Structures are given as C-alpha cells and as structure tokens.
Short mmCIF file of N, CA and C in Angstrom, two decimals:
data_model
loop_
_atom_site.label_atom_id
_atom_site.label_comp_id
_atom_site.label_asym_id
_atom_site.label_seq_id
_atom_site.Cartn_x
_atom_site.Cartn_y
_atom_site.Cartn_z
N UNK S 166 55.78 -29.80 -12.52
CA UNK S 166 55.25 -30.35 -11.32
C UNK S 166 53.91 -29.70 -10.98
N UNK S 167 53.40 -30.25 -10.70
CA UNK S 167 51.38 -29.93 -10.46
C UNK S 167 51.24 -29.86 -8.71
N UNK S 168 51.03 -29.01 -8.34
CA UNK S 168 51.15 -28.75 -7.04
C UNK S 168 49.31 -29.11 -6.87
N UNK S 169 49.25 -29.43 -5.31
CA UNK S 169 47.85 -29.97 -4.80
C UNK S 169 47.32 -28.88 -4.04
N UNK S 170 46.14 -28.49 -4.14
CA UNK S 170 45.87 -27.37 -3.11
C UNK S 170 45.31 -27.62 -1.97
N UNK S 171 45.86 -26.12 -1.17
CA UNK S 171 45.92 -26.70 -0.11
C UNK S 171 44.72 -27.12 0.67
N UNK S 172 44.46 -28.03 1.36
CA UNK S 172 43.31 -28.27 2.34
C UNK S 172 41.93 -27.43 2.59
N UNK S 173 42.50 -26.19 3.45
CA UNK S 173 41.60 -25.33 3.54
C UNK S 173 40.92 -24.87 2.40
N UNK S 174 41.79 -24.39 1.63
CA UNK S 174 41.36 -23.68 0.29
C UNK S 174 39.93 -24.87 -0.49
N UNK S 175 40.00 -25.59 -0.24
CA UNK S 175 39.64 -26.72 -1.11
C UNK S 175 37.99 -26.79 -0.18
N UNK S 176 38.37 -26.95 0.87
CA UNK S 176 37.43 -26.88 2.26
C UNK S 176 36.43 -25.41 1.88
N UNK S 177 37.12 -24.35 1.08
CA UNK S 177 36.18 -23.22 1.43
C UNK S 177 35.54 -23.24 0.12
N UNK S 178 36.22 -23.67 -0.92
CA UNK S 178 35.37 -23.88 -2.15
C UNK S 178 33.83 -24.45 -2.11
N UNK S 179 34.51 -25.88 -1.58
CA UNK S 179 33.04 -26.81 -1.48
C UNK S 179 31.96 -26.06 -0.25
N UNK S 180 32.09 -25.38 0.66
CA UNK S 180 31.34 -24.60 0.85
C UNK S 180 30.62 -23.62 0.09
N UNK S 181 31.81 -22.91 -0.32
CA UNK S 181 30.61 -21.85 -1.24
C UNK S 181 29.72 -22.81 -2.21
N UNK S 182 30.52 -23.73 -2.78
CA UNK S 182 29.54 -24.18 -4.08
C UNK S 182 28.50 -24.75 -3.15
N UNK S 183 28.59 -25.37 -1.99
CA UNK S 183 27.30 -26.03 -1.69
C UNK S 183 26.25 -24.80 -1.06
N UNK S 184 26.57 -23.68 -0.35
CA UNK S 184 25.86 -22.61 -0.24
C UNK S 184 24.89 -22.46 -1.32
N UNK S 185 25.68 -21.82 -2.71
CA UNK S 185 25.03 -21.63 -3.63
C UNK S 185 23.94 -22.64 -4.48
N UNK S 186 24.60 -23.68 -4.49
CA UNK S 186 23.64 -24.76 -4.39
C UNK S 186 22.43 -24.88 -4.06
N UNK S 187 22.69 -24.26 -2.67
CA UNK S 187 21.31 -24.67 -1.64
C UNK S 187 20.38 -23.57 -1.85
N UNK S 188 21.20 -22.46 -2.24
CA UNK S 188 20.20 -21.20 -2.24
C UNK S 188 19.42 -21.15 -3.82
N UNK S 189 19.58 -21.64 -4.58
CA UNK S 189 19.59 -21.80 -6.28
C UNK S 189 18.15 -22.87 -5.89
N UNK S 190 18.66 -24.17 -4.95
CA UNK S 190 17.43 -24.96 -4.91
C UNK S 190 16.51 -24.02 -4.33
N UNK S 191 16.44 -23.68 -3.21
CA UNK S 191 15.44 -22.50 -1.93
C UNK S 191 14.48 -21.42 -3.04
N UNK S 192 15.32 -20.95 -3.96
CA UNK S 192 14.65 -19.73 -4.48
C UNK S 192 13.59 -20.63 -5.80
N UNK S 193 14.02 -21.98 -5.90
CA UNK S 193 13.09 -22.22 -7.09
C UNK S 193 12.04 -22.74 -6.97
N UNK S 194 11.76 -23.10 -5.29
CA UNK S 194 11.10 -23.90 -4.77
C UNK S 194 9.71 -22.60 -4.38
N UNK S 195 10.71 -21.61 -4.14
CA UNK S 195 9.66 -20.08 -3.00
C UNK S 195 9.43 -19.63 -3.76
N UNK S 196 7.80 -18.87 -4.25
CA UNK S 196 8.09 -17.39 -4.96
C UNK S 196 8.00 -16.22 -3.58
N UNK S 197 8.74 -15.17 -4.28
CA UNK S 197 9.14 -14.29 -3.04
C UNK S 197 7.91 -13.51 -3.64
N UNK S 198 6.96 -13.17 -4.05
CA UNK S 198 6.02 -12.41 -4.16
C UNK S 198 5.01 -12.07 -3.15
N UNK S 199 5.23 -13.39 -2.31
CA UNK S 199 3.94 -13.19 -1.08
C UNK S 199 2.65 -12.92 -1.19
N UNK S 200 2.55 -13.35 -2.59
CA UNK S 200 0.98 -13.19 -3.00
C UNK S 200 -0.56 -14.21 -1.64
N UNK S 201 -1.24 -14.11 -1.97
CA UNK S 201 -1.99 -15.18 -1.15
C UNK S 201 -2.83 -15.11 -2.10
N UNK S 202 -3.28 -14.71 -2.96
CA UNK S 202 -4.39 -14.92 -4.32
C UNK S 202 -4.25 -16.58 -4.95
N UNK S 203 -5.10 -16.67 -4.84
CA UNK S 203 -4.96 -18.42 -5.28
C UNK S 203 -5.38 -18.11 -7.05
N UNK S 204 -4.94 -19.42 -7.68
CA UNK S 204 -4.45 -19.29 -9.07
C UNK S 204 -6.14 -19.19 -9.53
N UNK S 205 -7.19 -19.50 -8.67
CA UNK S 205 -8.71 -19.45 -9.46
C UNK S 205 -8.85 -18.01 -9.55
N UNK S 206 -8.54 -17.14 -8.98
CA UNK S 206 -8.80 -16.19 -8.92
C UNK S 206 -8.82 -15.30 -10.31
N UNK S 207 -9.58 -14.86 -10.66
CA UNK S 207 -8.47 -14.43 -12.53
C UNK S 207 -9.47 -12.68 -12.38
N UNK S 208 -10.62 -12.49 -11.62
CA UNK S 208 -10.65 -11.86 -12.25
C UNK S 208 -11.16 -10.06 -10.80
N UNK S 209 -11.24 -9.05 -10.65
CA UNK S 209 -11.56 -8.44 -10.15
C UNK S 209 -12.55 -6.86 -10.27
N UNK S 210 -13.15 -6.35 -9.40
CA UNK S 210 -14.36 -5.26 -9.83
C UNK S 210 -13.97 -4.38 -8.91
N UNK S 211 -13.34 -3.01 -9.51
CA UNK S 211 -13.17 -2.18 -7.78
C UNK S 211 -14.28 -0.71 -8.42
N UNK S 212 -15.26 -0.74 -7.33
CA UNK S 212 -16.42 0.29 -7.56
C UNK S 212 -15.58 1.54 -7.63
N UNK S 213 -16.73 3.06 -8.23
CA UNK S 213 -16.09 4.02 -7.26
C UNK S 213 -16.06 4.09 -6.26
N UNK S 214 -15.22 4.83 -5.39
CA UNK S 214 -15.62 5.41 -3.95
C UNK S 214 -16.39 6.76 -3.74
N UNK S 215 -16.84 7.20 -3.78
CA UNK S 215 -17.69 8.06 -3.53
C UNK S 215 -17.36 8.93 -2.79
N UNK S 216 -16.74 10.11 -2.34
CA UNK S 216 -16.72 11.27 -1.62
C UNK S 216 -17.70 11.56 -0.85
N UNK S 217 -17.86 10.50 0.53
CA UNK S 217 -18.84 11.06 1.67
C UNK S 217 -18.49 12.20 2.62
N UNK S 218 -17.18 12.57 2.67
CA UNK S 218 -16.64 13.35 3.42
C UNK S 218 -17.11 14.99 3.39
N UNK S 219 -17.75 15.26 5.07
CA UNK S 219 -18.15 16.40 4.86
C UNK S 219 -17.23 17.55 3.83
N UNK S 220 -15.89 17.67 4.65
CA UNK S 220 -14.79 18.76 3.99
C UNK S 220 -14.13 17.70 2.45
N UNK S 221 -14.45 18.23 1.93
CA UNK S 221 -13.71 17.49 0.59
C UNK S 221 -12.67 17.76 -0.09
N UNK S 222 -12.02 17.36 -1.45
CA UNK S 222 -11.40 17.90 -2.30
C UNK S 222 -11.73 16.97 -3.35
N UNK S 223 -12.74 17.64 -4.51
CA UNK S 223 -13.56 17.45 -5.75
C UNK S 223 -12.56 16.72 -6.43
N UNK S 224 -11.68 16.39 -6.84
CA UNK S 224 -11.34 15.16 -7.27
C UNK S 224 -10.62 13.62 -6.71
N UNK S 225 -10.75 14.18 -5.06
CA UNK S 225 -10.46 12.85 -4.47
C UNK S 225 -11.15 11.66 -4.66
N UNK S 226 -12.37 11.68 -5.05
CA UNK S 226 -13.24 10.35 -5.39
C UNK S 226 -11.94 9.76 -6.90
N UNK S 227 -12.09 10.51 -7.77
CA UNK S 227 -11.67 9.87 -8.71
C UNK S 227 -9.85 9.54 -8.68
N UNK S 228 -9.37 9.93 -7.60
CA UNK S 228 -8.01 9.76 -7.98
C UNK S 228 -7.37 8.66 -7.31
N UNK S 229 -8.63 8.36 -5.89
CA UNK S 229 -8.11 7.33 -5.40
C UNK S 229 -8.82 6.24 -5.90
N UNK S 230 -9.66 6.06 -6.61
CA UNK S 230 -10.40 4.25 -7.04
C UNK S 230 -9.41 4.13 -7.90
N UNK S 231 -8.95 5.76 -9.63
CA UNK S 231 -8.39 5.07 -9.94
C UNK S 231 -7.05 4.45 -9.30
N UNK S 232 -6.27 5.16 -8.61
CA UNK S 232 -4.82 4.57 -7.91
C UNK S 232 -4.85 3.10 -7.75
N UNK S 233 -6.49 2.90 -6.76
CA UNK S 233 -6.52 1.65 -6.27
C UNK S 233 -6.67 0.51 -7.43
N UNK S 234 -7.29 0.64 -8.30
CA UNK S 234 -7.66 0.15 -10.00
C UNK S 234 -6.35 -0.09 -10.53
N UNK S 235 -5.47 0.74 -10.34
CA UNK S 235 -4.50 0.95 -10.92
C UNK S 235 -3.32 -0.15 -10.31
N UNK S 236 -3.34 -0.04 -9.01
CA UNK S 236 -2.73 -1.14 -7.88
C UNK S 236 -3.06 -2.37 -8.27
N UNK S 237 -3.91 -2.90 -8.26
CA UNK S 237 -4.79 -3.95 -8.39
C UNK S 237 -4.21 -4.61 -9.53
N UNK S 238 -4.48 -3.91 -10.68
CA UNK S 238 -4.34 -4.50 -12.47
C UNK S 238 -3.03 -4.30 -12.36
N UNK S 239 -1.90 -3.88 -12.14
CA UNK S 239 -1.02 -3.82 -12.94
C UNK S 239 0.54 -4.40 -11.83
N UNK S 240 -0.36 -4.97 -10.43
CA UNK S 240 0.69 -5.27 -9.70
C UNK S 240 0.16 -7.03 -9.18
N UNK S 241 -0.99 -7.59 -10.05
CA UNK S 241 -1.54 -8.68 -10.02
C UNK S 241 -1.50 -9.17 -11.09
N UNK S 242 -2.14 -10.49 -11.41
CA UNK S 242 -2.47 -10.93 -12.68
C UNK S 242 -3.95 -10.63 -12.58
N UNK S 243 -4.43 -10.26 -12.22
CA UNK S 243 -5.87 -10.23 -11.69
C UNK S 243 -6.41 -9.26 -13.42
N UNK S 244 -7.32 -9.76 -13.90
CA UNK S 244 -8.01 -8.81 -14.69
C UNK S 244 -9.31 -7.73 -14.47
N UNK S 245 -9.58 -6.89 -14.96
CA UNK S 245 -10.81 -6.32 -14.41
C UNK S 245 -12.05 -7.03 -14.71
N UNK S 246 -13.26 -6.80 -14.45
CA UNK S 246 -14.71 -7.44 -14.51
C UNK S 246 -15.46 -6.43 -14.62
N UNK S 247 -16.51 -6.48 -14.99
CA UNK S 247 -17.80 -6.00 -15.16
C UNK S 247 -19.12 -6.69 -14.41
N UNK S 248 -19.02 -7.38 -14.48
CA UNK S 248 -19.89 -8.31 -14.15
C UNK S 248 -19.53 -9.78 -13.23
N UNK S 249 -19.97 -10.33 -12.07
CA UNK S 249 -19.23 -11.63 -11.52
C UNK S 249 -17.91 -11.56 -11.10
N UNK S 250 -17.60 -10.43 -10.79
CA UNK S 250 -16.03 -10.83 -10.22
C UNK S 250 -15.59 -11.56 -9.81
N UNK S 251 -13.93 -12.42 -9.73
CA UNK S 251 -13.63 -13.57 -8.33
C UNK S 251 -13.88 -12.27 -7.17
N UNK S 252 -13.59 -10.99 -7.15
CA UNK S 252 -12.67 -10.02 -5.87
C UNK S 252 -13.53 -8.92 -6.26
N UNK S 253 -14.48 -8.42 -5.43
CA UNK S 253 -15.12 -6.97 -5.75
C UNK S 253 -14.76 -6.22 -4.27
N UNK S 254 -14.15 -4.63 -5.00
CA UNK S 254 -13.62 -4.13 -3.69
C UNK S 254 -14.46 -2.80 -4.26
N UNK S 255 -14.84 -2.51 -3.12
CA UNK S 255 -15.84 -0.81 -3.23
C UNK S 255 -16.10 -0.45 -1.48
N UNK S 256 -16.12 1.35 -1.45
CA UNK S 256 -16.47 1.42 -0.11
C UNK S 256 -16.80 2.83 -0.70
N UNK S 257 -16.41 3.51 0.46
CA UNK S 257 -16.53 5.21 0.55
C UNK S 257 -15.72 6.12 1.34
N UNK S 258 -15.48 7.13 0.98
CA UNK S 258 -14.49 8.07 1.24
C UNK S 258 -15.62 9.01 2.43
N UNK S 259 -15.38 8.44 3.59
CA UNK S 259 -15.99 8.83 4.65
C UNK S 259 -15.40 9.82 5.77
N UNK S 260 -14.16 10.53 5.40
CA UNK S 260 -13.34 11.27 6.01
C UNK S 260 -12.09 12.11 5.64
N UNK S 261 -12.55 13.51 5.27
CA UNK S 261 -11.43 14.13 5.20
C UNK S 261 -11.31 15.46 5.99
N UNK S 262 -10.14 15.82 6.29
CA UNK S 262 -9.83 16.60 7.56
C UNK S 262 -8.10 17.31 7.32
N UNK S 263 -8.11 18.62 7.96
CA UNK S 263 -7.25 19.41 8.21
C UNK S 263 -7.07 19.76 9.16
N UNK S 264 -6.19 19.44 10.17
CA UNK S 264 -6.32 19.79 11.39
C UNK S 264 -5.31 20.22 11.93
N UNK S 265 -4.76 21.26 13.09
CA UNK S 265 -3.51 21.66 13.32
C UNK S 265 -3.15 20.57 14.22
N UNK S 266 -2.00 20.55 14.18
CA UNK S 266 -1.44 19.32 15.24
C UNK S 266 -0.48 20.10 16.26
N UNK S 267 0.56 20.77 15.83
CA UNK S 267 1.21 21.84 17.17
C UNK S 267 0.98 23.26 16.73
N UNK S 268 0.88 23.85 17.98
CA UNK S 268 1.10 25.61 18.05
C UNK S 268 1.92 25.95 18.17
N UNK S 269 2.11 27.19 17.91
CA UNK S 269 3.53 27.63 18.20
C UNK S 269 2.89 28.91 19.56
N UNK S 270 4.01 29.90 20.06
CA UNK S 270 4.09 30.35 20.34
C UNK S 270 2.81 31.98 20.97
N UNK S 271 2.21 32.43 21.75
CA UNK S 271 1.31 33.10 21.55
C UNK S 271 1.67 34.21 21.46
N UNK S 272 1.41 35.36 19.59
CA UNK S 272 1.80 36.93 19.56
C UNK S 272 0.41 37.77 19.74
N UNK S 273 1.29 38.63 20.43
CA UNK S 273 0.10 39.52 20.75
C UNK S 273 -0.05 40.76 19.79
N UNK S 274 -0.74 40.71 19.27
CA UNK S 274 -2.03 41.72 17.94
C UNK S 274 -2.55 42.49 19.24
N UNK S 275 -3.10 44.03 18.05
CA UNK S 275 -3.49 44.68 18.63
C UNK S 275 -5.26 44.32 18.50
N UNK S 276 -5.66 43.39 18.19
CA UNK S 276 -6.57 42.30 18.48
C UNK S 276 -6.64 41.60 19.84
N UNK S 277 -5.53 41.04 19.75
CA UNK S 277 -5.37 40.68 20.98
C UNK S 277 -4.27 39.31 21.09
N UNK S 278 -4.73 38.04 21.78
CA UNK S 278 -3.23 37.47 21.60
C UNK S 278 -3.80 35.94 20.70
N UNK S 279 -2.80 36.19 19.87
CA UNK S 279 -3.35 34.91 18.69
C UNK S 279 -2.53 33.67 19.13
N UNK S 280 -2.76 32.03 18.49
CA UNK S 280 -1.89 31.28 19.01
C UNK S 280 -2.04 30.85 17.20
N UNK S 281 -0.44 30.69 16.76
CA UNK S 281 -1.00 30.24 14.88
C UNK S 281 -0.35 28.67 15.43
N UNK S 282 -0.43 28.17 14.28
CA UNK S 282 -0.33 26.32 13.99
C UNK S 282 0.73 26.66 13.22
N UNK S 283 1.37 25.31 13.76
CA UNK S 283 2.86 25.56 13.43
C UNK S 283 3.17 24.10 12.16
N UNK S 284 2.05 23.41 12.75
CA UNK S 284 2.46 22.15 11.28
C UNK S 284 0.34 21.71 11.58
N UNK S 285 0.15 21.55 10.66
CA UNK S 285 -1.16 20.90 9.92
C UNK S 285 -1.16 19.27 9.82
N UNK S 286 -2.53 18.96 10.24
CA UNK S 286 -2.35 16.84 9.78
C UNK S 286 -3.58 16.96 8.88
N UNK S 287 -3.08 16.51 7.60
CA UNK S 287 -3.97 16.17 6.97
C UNK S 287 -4.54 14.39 7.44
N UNK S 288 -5.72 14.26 7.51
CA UNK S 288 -6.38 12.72 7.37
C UNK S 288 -7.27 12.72 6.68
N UNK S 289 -7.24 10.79 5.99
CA UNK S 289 -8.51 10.70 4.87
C UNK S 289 -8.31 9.22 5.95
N UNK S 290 -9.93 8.98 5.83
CA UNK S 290 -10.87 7.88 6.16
C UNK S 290 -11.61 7.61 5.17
N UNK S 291 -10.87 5.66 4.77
CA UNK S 291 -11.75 5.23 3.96
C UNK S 291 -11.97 3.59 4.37
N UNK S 292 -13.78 3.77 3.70
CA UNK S 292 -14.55 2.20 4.39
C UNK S 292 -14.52 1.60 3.38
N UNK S 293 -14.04 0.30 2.92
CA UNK S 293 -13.54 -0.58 2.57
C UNK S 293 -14.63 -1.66 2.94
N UNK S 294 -15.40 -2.31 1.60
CA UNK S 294 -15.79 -3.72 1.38
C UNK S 294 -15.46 -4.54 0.42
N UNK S 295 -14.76 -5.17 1.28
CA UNK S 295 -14.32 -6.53 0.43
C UNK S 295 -14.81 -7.83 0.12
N UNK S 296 -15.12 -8.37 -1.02
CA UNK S 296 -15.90 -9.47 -1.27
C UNK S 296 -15.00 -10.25 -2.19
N UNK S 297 -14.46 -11.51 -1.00
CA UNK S 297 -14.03 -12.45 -2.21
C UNK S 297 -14.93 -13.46 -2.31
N UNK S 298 -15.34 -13.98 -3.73
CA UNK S 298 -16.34 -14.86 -4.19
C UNK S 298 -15.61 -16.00 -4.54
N UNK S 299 -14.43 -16.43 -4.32
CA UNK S 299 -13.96 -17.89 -4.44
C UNK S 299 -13.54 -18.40 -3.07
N UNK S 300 -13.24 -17.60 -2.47
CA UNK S 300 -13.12 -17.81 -0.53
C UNK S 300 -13.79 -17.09 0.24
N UNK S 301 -14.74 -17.37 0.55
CA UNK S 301 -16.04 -15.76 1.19
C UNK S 301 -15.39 -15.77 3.00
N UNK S 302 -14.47 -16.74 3.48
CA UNK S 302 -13.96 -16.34 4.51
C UNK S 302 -13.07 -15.04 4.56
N UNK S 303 -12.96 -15.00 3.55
CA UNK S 303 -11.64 -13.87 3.48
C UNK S 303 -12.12 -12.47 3.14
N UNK S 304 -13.31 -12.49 3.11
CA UNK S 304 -14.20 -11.07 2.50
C UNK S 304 -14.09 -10.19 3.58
N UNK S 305 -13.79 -9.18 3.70
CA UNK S 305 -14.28 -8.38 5.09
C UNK S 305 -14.90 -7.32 4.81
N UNK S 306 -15.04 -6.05 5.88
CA UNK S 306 -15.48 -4.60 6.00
C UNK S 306 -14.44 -4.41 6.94
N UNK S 307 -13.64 -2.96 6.44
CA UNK S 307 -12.76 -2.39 7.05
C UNK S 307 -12.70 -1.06 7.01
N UNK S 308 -12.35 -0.22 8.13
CA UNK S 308 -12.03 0.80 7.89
C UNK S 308 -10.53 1.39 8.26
N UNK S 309 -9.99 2.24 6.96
CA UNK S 309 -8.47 2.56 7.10
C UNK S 309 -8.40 3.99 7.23
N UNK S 310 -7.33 4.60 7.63
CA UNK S 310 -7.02 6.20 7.86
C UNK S 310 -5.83 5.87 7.86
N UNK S 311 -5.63 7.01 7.08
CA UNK S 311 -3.84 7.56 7.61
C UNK S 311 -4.01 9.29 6.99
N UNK S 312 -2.30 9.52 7.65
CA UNK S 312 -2.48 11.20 7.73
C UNK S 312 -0.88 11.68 7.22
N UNK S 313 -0.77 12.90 6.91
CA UNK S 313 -0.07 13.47 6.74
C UNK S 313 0.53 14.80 6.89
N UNK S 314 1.36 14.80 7.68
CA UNK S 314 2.12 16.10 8.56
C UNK S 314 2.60 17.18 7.66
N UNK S 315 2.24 18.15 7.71
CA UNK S 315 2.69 19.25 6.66
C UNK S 315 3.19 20.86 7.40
N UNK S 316 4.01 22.01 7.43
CA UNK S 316 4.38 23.06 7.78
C UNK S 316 2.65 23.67 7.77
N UNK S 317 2.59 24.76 8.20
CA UNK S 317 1.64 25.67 8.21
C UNK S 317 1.52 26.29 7.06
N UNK S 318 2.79 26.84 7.07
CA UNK S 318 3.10 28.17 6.72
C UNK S 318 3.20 27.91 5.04
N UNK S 319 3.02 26.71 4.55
CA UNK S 319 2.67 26.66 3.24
C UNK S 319 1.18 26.04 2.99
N UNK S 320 1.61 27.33 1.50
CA UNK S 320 -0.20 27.53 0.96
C UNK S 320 -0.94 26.03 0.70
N UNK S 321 -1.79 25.56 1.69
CA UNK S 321 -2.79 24.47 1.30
C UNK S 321 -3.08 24.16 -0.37
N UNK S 322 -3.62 25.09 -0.78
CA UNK S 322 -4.00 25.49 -2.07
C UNK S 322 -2.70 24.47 -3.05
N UNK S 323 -1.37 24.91 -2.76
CA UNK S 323 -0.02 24.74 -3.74
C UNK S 323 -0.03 22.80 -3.18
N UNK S 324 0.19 22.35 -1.93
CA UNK S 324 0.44 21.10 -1.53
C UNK S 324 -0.47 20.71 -1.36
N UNK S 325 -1.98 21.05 -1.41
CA UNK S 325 -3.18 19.62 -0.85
C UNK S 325 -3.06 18.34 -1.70
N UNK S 326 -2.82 19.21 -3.09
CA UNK S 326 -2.52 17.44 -4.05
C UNK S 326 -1.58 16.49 -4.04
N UNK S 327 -0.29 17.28 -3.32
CA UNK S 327 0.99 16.22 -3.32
C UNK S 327 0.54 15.48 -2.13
N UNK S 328 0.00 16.40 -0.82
CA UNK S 328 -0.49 15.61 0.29
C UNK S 328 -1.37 14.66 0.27
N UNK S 329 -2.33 14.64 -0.35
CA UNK S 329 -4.06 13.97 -0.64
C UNK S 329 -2.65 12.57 -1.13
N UNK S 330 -2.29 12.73 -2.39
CA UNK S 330 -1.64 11.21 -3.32
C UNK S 330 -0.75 10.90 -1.91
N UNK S 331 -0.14 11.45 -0.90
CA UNK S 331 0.98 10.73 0.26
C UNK S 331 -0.43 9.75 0.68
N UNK S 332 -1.10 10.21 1.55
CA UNK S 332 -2.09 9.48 2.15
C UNK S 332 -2.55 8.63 1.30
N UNK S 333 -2.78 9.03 -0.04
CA UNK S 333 -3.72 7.87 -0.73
C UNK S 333 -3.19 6.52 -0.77
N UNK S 334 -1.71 6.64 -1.48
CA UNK S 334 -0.48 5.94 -1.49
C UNK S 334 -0.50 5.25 0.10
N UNK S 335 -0.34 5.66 0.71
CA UNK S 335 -0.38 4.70 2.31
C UNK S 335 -1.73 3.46 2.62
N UNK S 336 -2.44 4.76 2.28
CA UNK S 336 -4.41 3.28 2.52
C UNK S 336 -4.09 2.23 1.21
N UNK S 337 -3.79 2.76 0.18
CA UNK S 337 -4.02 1.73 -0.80
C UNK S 337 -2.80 0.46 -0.49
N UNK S 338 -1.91 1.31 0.12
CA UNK S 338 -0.37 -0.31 0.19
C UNK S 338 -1.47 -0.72 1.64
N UNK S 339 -2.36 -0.35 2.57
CA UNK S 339 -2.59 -0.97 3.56
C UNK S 339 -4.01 -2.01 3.03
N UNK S 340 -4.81 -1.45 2.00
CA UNK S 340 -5.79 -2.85 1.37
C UNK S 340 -5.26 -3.08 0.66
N UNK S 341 -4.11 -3.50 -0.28
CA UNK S 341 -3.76 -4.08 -1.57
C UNK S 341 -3.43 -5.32 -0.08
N UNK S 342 -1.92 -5.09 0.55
CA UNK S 342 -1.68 -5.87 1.45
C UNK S 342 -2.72 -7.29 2.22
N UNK S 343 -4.02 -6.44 2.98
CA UNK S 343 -4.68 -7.37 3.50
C UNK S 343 -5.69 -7.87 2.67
N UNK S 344 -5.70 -7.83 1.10
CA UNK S 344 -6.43 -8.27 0.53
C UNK S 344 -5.01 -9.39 -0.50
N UNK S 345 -4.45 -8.70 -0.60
CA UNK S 345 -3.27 -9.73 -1.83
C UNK S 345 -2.23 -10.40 -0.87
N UNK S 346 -1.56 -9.99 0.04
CA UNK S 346 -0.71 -10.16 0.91
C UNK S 346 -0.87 -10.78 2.06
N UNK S 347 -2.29 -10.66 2.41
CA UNK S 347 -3.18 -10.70 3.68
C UNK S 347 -2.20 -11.53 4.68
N UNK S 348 -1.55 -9.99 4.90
CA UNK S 348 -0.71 -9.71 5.89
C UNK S 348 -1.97 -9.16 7.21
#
C-alpha cells in the first residue's frame, strides 16, 4: 500500500523548491561584485606618490603606490598603462604625523613634574587625483586621512611599519571604493 503525504509536508516542499528557485534565478541575474567600472574601461596608470610630508618614513612613498597598484591590478580586470590610460590615479603623500592622543597621570622628577602619553595616533594624509577618461564626470580631487591608535610605551622604531601598512590598508579600501565601488 503507497501511502500519500501528508498535506503540509507537501506544502513545505514546494516552498523550499520555489525559494530556491527564485534565489538561483536573483543571483544569475546580479553580480554581487558591486563593481561600477563599465566594461570600456580595460585599462589603468597609478603615478608615484611622492612623500610631501614634512615628518616622514623613507619608504612610505614606495609602499603605498605599490599597495595601491597592487589593489587596483589584481582586484579588477583593469590592466596597467603606460601611456593613455581609461583611469589615471596619482596624488601625494601630504601628511604624516605622531601625535599623543591621552596622558596619563602627572610624576613628579626631581626635574620637576612630567605628564608622559599614554597611547600615540599615528595619521597619514593623502591627495588623491583621479582622472577617468571614458566618464570625465566621475574624475575627482580628494583628500583622505586615517589614523592609528598605538600604546606609548612601545618602541616606535619596532611598530611604525606594522602601523604605517594599518593606515595604508584603510586610505587605499577608502579610493579603491569611490573610484571602483563609487560608494
């Protein structure tokens, strides 16, 4: 004897299958990439940046174009250029800084009474020109900063490089974004 199933059961099937259904059509229709680069686009030029920043660190010019170079080519289809780019991105490294952000407590030396820094902000400021040559509405000049909170009490010297790549890592997801994402 072949028993019939029951109602509901039957009721929750054709749901799921039509769920899945619908979501199978949805995803083939969307790409979830969120690109905004239109398909003319093929090709891109990112200058150096240049280390304008009074206080520096001698290899920040080169570590952030390449990062940003690096962003660019290998998280686009975009190729590099030499010459005629669709997308030329170049600016300058117009800001870098160490600065204490809280104090701690005031000890008194037989100097007299000191106040030390209890955590450090690193910031980098960078100016950003963007030139797109297949949509020149979309070209801008921008300027980005971000910073990074660090203890005192460790040696600058040992963390400026893990710190410098935190910040770099932040500006570059904030122009990859309003240039690919243009969020």
């Amino acid at each position: 004897m072949v028993r019939s199933q029951k109602p509901e059961v039957r009721s929750q099937r054709i749901k799921i299958f039509f769920l899945f259904s619908l979501f199978f059509v949805l995803t083939s229709c969307y790409s979830f990439t969120g690109s905004s680069l239109s398909p003319e686009m093929k090709t891109v030029k990112i200058n150096t940046f240049p280390n304008n920043a009074a206080n520096n660190l001698p290899s920040l010019s080169q570590d952030f174009t390449v990062a940003l170079q690096n962003r660019f080519l290998q998280r686009t289809t975009l190729k590099g250029a030499i010459e005629k780019p669709d997308l030329l991105i170049e600016g300058e490294i117009s800001d870098y800084n160490i600065t204490p952000t809280s104090v701690g407590a005031a000890t008194t030396t037989t100097s007299g009474s000191t106040i030390e820094a209890l955590q450090n902000k690193l910031t980098i400021t960078i100016k950003v020109h963007y030139e797109n040559n297949v949509d020149p509405t979309l070209s801008f000049d921008r300027t980005y900063s971000d910073e990074a909170v660090f203890n005192s009490d460790l040696d600058i010297n040992l963390i400026e490089t893990a710190q410098v790549r935190i910040v770099n890592e932040r500006i570059i997801n904030k122009i990859y974004n309003d240039i690919v994402a243009n969020w």
